[in-house]
Short mmCIF file of N, CA and C and ligand atoms in Angstrom, two decimals:
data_model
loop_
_atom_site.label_atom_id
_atom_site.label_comp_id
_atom_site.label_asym_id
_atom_site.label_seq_id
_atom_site.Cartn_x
_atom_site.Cartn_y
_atom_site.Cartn_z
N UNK A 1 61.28 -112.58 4.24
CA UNK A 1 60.37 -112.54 3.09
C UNK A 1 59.19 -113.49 3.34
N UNK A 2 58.13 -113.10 3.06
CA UNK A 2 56.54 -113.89 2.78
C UNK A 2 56.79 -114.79 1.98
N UNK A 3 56.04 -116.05 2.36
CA UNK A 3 55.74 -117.10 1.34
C UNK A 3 55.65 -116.97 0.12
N UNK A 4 54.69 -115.90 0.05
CA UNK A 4 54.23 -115.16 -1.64
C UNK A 4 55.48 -114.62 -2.13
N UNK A 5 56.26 -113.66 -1.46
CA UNK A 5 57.33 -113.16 -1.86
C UNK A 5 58.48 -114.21 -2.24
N UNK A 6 58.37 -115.29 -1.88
CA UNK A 6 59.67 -115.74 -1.84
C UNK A 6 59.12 -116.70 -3.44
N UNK A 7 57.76 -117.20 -3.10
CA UNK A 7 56.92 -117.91 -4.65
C UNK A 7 57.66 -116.79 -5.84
N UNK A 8 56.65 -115.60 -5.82
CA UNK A 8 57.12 -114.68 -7.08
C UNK A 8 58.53 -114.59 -7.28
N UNK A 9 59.46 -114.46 -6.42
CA UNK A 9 60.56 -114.42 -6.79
C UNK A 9 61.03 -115.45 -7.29
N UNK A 10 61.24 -116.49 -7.06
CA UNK A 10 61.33 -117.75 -7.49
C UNK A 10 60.86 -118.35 -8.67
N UNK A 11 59.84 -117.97 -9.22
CA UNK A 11 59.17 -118.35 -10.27
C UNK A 11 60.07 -118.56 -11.74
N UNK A 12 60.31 -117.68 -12.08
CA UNK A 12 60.84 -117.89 -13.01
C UNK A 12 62.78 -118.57 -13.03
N UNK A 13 62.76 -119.07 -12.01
CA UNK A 13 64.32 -119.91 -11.57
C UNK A 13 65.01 -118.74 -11.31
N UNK A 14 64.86 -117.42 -10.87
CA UNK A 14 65.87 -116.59 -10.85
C UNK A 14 65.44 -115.82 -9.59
N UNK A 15 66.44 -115.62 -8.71
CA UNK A 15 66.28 -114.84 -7.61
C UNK A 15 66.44 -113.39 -7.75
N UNK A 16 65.66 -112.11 -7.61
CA UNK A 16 65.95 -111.16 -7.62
C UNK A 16 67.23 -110.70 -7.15
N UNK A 17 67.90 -110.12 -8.29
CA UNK A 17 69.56 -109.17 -7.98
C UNK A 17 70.69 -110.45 -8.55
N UNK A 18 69.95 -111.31 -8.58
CA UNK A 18 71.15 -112.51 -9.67
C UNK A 18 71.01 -111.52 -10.75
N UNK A 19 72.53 -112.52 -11.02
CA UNK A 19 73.26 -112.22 -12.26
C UNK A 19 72.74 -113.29 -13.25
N UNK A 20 72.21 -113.40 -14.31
CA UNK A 20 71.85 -113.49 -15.30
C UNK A 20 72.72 -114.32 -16.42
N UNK A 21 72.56 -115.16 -17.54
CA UNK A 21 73.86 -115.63 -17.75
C UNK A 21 74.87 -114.78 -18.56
N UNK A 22 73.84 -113.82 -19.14
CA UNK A 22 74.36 -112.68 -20.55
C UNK A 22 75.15 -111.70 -19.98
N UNK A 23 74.43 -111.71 -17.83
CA UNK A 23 75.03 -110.01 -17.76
C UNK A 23 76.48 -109.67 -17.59
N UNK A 24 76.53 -108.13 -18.45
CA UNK A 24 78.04 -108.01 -18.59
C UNK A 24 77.84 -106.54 -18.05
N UNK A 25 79.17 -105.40 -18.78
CA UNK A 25 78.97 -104.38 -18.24
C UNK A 25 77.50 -103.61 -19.23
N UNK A 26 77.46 -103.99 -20.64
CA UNK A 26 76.91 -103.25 -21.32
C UNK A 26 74.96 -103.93 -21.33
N UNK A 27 74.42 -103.73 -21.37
CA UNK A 27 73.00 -104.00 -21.17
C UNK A 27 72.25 -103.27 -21.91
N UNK A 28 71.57 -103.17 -22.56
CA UNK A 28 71.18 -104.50 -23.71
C UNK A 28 72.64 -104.47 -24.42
N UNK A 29 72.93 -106.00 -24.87
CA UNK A 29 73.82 -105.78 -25.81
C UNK A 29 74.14 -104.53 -27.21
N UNK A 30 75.05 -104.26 -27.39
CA UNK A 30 75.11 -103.25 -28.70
C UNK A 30 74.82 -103.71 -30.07
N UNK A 31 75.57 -105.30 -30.39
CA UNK A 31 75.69 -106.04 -30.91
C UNK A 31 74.00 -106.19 -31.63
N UNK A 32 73.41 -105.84 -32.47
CA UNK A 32 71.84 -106.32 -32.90
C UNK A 32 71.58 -107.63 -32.35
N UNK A 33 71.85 -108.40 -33.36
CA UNK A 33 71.71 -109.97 -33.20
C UNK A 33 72.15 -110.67 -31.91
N UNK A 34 73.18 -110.02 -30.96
CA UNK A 34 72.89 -110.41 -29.68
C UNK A 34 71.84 -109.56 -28.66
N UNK A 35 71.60 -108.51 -29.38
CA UNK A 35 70.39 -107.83 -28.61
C UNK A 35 69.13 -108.55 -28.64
N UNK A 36 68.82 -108.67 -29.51
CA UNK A 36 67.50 -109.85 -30.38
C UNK A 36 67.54 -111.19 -29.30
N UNK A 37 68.48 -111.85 -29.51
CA UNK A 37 68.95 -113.13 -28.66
C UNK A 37 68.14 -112.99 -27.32
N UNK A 38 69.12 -111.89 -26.79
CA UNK A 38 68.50 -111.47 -24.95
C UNK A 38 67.33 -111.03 -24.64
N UNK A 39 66.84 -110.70 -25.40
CA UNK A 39 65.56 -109.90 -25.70
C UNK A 39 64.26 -111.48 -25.74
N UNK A 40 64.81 -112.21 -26.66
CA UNK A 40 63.78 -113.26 -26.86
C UNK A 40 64.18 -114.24 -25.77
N UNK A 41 65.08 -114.43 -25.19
CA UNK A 41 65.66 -114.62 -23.69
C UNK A 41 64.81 -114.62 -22.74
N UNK A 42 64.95 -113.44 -22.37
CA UNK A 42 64.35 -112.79 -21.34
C UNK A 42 62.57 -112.70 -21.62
N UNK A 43 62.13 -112.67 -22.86
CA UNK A 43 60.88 -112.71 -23.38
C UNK A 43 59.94 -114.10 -23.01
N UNK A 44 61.24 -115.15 -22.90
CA UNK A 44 60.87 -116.57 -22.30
C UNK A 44 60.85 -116.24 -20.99
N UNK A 45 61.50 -115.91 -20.29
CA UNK A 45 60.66 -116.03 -18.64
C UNK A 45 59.72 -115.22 -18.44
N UNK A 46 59.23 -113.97 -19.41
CA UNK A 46 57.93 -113.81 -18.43
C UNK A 46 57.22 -114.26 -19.57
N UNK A 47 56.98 -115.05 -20.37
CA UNK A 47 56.11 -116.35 -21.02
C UNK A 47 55.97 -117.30 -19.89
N UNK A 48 57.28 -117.55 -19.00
CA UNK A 48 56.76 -118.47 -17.96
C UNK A 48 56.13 -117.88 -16.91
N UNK A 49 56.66 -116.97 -16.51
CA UNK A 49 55.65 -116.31 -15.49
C UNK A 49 54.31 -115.80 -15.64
N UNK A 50 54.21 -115.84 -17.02
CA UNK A 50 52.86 -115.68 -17.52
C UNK A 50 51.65 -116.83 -17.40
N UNK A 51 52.16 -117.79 -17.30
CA UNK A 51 51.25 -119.31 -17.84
C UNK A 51 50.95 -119.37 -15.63
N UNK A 52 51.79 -118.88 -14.75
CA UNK A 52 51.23 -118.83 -13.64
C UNK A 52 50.14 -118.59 -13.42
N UNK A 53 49.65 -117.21 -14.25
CA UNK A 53 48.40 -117.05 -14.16
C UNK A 53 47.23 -117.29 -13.98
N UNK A 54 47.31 -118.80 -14.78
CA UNK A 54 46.19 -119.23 -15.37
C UNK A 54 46.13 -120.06 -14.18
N UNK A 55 46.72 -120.79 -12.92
CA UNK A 55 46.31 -121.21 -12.08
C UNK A 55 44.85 -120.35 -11.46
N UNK A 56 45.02 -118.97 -11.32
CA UNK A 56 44.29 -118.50 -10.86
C UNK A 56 42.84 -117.84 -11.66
N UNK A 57 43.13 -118.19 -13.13
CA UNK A 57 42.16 -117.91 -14.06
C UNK A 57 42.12 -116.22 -14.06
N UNK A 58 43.61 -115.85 -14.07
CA UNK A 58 44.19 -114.55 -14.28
C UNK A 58 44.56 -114.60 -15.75
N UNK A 59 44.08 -113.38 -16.44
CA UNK A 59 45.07 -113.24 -17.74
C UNK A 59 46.44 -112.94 -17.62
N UNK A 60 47.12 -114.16 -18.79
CA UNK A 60 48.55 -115.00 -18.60
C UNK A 60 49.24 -113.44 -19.04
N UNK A 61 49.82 -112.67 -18.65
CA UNK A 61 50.49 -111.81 -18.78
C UNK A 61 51.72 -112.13 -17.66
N UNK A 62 52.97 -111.62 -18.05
CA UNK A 62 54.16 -111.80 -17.19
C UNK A 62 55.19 -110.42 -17.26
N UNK A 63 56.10 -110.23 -16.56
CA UNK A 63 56.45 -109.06 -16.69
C UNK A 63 57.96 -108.94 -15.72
N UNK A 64 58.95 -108.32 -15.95
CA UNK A 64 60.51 -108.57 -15.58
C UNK A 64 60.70 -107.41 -15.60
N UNK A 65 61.62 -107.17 -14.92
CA UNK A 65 62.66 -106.19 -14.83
C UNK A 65 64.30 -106.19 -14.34
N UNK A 66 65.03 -105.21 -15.47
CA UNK A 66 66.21 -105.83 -15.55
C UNK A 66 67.39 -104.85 -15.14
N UNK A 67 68.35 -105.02 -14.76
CA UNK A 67 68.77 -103.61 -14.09
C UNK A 67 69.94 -103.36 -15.59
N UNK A 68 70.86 -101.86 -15.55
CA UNK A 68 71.55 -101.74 -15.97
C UNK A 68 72.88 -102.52 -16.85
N UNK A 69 72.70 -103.60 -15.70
CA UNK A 69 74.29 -104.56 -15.42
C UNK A 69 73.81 -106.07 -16.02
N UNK A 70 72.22 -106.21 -16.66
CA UNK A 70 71.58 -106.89 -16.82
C UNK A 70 71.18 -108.24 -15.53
N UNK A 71 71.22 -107.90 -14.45
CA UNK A 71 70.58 -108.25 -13.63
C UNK A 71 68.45 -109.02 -13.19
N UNK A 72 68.52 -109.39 -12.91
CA UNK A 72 67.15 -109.51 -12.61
C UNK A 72 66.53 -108.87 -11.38
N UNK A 73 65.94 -107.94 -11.46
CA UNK A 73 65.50 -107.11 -10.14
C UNK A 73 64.05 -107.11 -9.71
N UNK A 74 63.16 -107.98 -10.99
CA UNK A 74 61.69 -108.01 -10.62
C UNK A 74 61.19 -108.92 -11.60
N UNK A 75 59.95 -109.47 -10.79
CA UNK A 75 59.29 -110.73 -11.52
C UNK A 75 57.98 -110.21 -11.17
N UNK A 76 56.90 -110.23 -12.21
CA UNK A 76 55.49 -110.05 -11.89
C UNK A 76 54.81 -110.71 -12.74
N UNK A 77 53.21 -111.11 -12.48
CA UNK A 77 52.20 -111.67 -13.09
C UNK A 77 50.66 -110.94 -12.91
N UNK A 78 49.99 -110.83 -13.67
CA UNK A 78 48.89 -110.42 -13.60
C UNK A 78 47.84 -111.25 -12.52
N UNK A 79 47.80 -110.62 -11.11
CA UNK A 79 47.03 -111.35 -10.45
C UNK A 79 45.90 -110.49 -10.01
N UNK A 80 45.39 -110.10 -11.03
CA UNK A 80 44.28 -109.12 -10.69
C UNK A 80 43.28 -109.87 -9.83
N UNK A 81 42.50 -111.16 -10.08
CA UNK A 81 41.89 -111.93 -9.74
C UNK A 81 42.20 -112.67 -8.73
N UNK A 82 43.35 -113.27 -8.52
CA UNK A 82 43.72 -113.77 -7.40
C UNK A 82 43.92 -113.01 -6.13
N UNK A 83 43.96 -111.50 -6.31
CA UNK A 83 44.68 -110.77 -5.27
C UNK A 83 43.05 -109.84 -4.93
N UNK A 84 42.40 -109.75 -6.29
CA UNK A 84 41.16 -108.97 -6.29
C UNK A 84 41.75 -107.63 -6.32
N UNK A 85 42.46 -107.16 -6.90
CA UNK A 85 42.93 -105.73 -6.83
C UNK A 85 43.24 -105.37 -8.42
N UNK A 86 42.49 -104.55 -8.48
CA UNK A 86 43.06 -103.95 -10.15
C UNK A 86 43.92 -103.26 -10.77
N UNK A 87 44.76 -103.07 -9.76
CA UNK A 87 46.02 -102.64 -9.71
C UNK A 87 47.12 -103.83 -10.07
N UNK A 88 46.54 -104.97 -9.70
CA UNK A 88 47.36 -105.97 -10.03
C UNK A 88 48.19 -106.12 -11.19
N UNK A 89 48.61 -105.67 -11.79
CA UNK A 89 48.86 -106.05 -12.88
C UNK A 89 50.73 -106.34 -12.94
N UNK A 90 51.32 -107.36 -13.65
CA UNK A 90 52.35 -108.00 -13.84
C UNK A 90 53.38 -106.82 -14.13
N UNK A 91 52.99 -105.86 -14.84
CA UNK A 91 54.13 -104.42 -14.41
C UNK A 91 54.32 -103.61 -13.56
N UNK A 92 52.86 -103.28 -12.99
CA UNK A 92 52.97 -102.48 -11.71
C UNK A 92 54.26 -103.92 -10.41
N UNK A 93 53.52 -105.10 -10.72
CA UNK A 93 54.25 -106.02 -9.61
C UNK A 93 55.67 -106.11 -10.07
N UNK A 94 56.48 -106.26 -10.90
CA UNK A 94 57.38 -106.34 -11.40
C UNK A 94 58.02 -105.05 -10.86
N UNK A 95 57.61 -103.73 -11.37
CA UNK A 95 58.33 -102.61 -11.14
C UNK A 95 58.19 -102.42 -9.52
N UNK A 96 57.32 -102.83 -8.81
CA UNK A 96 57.44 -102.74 -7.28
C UNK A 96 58.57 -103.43 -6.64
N UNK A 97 58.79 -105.23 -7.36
CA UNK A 97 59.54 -106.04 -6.66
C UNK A 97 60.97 -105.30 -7.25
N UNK A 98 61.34 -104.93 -8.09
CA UNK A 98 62.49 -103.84 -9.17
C UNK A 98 62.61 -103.01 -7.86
N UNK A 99 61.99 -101.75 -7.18
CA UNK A 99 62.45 -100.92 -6.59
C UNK A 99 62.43 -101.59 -5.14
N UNK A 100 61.93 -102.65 -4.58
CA UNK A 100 62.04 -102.78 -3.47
C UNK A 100 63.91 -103.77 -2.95
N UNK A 101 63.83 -104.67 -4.62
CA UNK A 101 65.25 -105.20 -4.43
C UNK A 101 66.21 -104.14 -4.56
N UNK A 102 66.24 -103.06 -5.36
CA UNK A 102 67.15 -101.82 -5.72
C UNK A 102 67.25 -101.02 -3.85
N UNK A 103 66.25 -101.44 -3.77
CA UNK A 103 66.40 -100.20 -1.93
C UNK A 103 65.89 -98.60 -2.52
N UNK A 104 65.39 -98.39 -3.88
CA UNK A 104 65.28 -96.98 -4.14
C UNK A 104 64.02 -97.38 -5.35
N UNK A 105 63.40 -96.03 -5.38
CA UNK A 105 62.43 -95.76 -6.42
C UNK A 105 62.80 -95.62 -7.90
N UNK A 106 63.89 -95.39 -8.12
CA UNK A 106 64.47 -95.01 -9.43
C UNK A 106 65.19 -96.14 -10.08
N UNK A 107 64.22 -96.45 -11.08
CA UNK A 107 64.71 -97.36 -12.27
C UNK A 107 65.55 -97.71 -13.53
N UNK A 108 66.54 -96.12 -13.01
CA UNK A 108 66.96 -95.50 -14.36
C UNK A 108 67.61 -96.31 -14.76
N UNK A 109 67.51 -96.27 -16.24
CA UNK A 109 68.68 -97.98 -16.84
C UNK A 109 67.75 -99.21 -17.49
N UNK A 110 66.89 -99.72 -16.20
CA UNK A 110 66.78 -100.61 -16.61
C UNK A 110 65.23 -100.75 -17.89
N UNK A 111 65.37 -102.18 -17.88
CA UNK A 111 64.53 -102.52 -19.12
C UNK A 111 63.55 -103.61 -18.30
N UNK A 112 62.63 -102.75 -18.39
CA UNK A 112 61.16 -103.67 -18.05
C UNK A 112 60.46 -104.39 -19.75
N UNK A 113 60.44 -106.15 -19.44
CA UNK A 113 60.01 -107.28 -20.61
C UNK A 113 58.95 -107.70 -20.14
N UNK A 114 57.51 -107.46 -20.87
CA UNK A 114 56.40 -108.00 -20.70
C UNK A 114 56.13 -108.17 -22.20
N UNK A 115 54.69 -109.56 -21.55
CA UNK A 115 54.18 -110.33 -23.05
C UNK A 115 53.28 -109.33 -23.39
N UNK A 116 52.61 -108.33 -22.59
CA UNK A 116 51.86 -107.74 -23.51
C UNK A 116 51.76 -106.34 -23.64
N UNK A 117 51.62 -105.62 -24.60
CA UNK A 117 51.72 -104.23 -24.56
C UNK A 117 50.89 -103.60 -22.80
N UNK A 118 51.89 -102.56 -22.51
CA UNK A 118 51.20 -102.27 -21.00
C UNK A 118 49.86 -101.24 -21.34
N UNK A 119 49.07 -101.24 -20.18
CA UNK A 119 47.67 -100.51 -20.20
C UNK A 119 47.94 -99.15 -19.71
N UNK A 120 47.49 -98.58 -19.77
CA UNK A 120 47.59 -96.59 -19.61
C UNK A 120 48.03 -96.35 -18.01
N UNK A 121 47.72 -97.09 -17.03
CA UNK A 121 48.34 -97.26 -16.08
C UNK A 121 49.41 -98.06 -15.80
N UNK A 122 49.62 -98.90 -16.56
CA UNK A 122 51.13 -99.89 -16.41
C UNK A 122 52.39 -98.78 -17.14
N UNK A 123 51.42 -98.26 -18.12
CA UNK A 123 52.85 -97.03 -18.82
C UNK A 123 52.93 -95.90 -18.14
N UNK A 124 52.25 -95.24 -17.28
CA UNK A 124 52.35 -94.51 -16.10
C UNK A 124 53.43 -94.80 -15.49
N UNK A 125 53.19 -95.96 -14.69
CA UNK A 125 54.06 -96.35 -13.72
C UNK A 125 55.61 -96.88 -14.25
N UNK A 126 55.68 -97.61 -15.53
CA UNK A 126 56.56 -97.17 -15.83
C UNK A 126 57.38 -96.16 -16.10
N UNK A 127 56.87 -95.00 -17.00
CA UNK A 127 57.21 -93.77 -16.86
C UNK A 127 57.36 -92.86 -15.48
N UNK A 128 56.82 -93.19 -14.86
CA UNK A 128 56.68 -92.80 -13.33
C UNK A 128 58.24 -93.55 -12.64
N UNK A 129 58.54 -94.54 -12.94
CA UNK A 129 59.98 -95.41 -12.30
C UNK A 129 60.93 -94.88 -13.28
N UNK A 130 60.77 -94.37 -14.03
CA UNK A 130 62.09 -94.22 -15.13
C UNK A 130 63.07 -94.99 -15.92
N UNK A 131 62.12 -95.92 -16.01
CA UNK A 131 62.67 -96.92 -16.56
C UNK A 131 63.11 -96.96 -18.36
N UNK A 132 63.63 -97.58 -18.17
CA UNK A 132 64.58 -96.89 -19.36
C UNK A 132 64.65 -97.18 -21.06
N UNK A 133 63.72 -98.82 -20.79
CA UNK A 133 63.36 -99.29 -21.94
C UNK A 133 61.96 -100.22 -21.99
N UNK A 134 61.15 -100.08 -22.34
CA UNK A 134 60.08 -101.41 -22.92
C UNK A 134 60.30 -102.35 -23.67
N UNK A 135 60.18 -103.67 -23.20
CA UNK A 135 60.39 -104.43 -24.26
C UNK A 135 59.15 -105.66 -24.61
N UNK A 136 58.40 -105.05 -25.50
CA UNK A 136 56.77 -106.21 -24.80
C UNK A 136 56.99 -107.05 -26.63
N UNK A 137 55.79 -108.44 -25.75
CA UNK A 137 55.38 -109.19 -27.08
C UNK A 137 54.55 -109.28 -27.63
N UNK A 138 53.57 -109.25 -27.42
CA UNK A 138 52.03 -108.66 -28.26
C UNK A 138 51.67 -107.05 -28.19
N UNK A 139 51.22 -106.85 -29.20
CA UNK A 139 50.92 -105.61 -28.92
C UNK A 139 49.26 -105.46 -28.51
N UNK A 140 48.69 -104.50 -27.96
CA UNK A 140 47.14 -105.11 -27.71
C UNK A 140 46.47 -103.91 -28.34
N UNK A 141 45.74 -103.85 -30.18
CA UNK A 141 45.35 -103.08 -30.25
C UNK A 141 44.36 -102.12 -29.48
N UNK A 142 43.56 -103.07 -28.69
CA UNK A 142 41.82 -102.51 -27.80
C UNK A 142 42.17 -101.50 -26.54
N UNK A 143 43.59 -101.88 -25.90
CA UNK A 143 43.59 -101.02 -24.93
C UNK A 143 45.28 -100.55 -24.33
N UNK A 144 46.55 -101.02 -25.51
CA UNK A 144 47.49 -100.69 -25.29
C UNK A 144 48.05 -99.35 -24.90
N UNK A 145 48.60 -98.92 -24.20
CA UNK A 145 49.09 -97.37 -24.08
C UNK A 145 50.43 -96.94 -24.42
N UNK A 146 51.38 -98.37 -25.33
CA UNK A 146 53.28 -97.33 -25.62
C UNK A 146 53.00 -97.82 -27.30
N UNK A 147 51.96 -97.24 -27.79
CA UNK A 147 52.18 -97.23 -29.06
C UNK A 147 50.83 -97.22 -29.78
N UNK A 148 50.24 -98.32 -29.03
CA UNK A 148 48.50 -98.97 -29.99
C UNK A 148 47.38 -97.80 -29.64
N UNK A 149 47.06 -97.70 -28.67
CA UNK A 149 45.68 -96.71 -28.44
C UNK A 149 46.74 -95.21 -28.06
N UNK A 150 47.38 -95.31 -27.29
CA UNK A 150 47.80 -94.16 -26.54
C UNK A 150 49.01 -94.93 -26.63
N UNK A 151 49.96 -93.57 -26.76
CA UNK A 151 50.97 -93.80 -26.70
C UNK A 151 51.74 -92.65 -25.19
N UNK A 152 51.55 -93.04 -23.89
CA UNK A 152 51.75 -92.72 -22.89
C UNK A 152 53.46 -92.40 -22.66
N UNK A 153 53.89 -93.62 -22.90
CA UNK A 153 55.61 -93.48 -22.54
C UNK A 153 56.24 -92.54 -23.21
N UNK A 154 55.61 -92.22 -24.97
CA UNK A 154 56.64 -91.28 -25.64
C UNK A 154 56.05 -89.95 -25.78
N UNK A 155 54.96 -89.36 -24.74
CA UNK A 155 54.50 -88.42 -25.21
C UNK A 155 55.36 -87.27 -25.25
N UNK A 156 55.36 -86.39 -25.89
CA UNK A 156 56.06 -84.99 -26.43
C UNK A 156 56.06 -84.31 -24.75
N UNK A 157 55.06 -84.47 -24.39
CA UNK A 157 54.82 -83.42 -23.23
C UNK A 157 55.69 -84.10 -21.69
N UNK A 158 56.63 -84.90 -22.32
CA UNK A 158 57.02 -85.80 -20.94
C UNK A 158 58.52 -85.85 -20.69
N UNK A 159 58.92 -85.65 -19.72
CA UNK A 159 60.25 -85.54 -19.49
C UNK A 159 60.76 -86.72 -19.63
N UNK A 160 60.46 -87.66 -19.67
CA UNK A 160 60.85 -89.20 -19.39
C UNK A 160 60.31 -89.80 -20.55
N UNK A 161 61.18 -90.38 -21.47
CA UNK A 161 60.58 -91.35 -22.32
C UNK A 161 61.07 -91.96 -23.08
N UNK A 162 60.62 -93.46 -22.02
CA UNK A 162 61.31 -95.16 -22.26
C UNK A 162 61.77 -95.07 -24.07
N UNK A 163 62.31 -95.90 -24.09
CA UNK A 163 62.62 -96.33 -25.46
C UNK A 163 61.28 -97.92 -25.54
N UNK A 164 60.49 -97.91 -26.35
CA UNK A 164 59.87 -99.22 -26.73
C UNK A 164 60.12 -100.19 -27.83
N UNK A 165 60.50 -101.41 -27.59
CA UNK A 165 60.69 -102.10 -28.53
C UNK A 165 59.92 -103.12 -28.92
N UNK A 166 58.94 -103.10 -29.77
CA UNK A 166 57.77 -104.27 -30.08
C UNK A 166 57.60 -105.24 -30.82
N UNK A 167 57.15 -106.77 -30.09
CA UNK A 167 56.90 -107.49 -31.28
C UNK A 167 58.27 -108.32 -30.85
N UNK A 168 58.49 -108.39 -29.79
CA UNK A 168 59.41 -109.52 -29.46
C UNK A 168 58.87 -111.40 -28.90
N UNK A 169 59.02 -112.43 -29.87
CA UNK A 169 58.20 -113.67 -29.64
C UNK A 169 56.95 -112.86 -29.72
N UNK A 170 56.50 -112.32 -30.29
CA UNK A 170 54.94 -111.76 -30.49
C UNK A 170 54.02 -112.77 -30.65
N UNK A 171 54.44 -113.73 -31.89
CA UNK A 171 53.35 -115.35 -32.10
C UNK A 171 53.04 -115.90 -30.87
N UNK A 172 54.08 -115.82 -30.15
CA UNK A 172 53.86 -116.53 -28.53
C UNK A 172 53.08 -115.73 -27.56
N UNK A 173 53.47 -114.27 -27.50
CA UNK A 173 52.77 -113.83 -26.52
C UNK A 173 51.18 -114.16 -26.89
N UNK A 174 50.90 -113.47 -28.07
CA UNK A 174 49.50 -113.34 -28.59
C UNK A 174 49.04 -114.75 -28.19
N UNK A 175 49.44 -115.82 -28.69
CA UNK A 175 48.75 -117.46 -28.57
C UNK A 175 48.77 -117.39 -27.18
N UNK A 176 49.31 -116.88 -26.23
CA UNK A 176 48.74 -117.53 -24.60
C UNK A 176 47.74 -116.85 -24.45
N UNK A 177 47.58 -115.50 -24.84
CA UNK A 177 46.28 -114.78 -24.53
C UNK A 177 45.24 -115.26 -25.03
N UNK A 178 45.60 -115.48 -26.57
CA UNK A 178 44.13 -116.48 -27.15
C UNK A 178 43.49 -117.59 -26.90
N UNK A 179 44.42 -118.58 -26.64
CA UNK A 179 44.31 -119.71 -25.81
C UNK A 179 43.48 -119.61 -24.29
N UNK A 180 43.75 -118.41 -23.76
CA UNK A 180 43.37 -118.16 -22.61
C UNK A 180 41.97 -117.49 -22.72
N UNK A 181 41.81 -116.84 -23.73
CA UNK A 181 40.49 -116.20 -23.83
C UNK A 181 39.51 -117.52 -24.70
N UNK A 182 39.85 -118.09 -25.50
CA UNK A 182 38.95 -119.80 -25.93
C UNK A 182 38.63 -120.09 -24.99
N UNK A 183 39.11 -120.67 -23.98
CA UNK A 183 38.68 -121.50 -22.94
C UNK A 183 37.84 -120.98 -22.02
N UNK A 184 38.03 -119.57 -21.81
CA UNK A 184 36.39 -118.27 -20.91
C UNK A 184 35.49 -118.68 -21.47
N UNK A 185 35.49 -118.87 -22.68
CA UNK A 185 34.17 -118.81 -23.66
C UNK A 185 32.88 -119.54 -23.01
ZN1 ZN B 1 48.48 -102.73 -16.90
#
């Protein structure tokens, strides 16, 4: 593994394909209130993988992926700027490092957690991996695509379509973005 590879993975204290402290056989829990729990859990590390960003004067977006067995299979950050690629973005990287630790393209099962609602191409590519659930914390009215502007993941016309769950630590996601957009000014 690359320097970089071995950084992103690392980032958030968890090595891709660890076990997790929650994971059991069932993923997400059934239980509500322990679903909620894991959910705002897991909502904290890509809050931390998010604040990486801002080293590079990248918007703090962060983004995970989780396998079936509740595993950790991907860590991403929005490094559009750092990498210069606009593709960059903390879900496309997440769902890449997800299928490259899996050995396969197919995501079925798991649950991709980002802070911010994904963009019309981040819900592509999710929908495109088959991934099995959304779980974001801000929602972004101006250019969201699984619910706010477009709703990409649940369209009628689609064979595939994630379950989304919104508005998880939402106060938090939203305040790093704002925080982050004050200081451009
Ligand atoms: Zn995106």
């Amino acid at each position: 593994m690359d320097d970089d590879g071995a950084r992103q993975a690392s980032e958030p204290g968890q090595a891709p394909g660890l076990a997790l402290p929650w994971a059991d056989d069932t993923f997400p829990p059934v239980h509500a209130a322990q679903r909620a729990q894991v959910y705002d859990a897991l909502m904290g590390m890509a809050l931390h993988e998010a604040t990486h960003a801002l080293a590079s004067d990248d918007v703090p977006v962060g983004a995970l992926v989780v396998s079936p067995r509740g595993t950790l299979l991907g860590v991403g950050r929005n490094r559009r700027e750092e990498a210069q690629d606009p593709t960059a973005h903390a879900e496309v990287l997440a769902v890449r490092q997800a299928a490259a630790t899996l050995g396969g393209w197919r995501l079925e099962g798991c649950t991709l957690v980002v802070t911010l609602e994904p963009c019309v191409m981040c819900a592509g590519a999710i929908a495109l991996a088959r991934v099995a659930r959304v779980v974001l914390g801000a929602w972004d009215p101006k250019a969201g695509a699984t619910g706010s502007v477009w709703d990409v993941v649940r369209d009628r016309r689609s064979t595939h379509r994630p379950e989304v769950v919104g508005g998880v630590r939402e106060a938090e996601c939203g305040a790093l973005l704002r925080e982050f957009f004050e200081t451009q000014r």
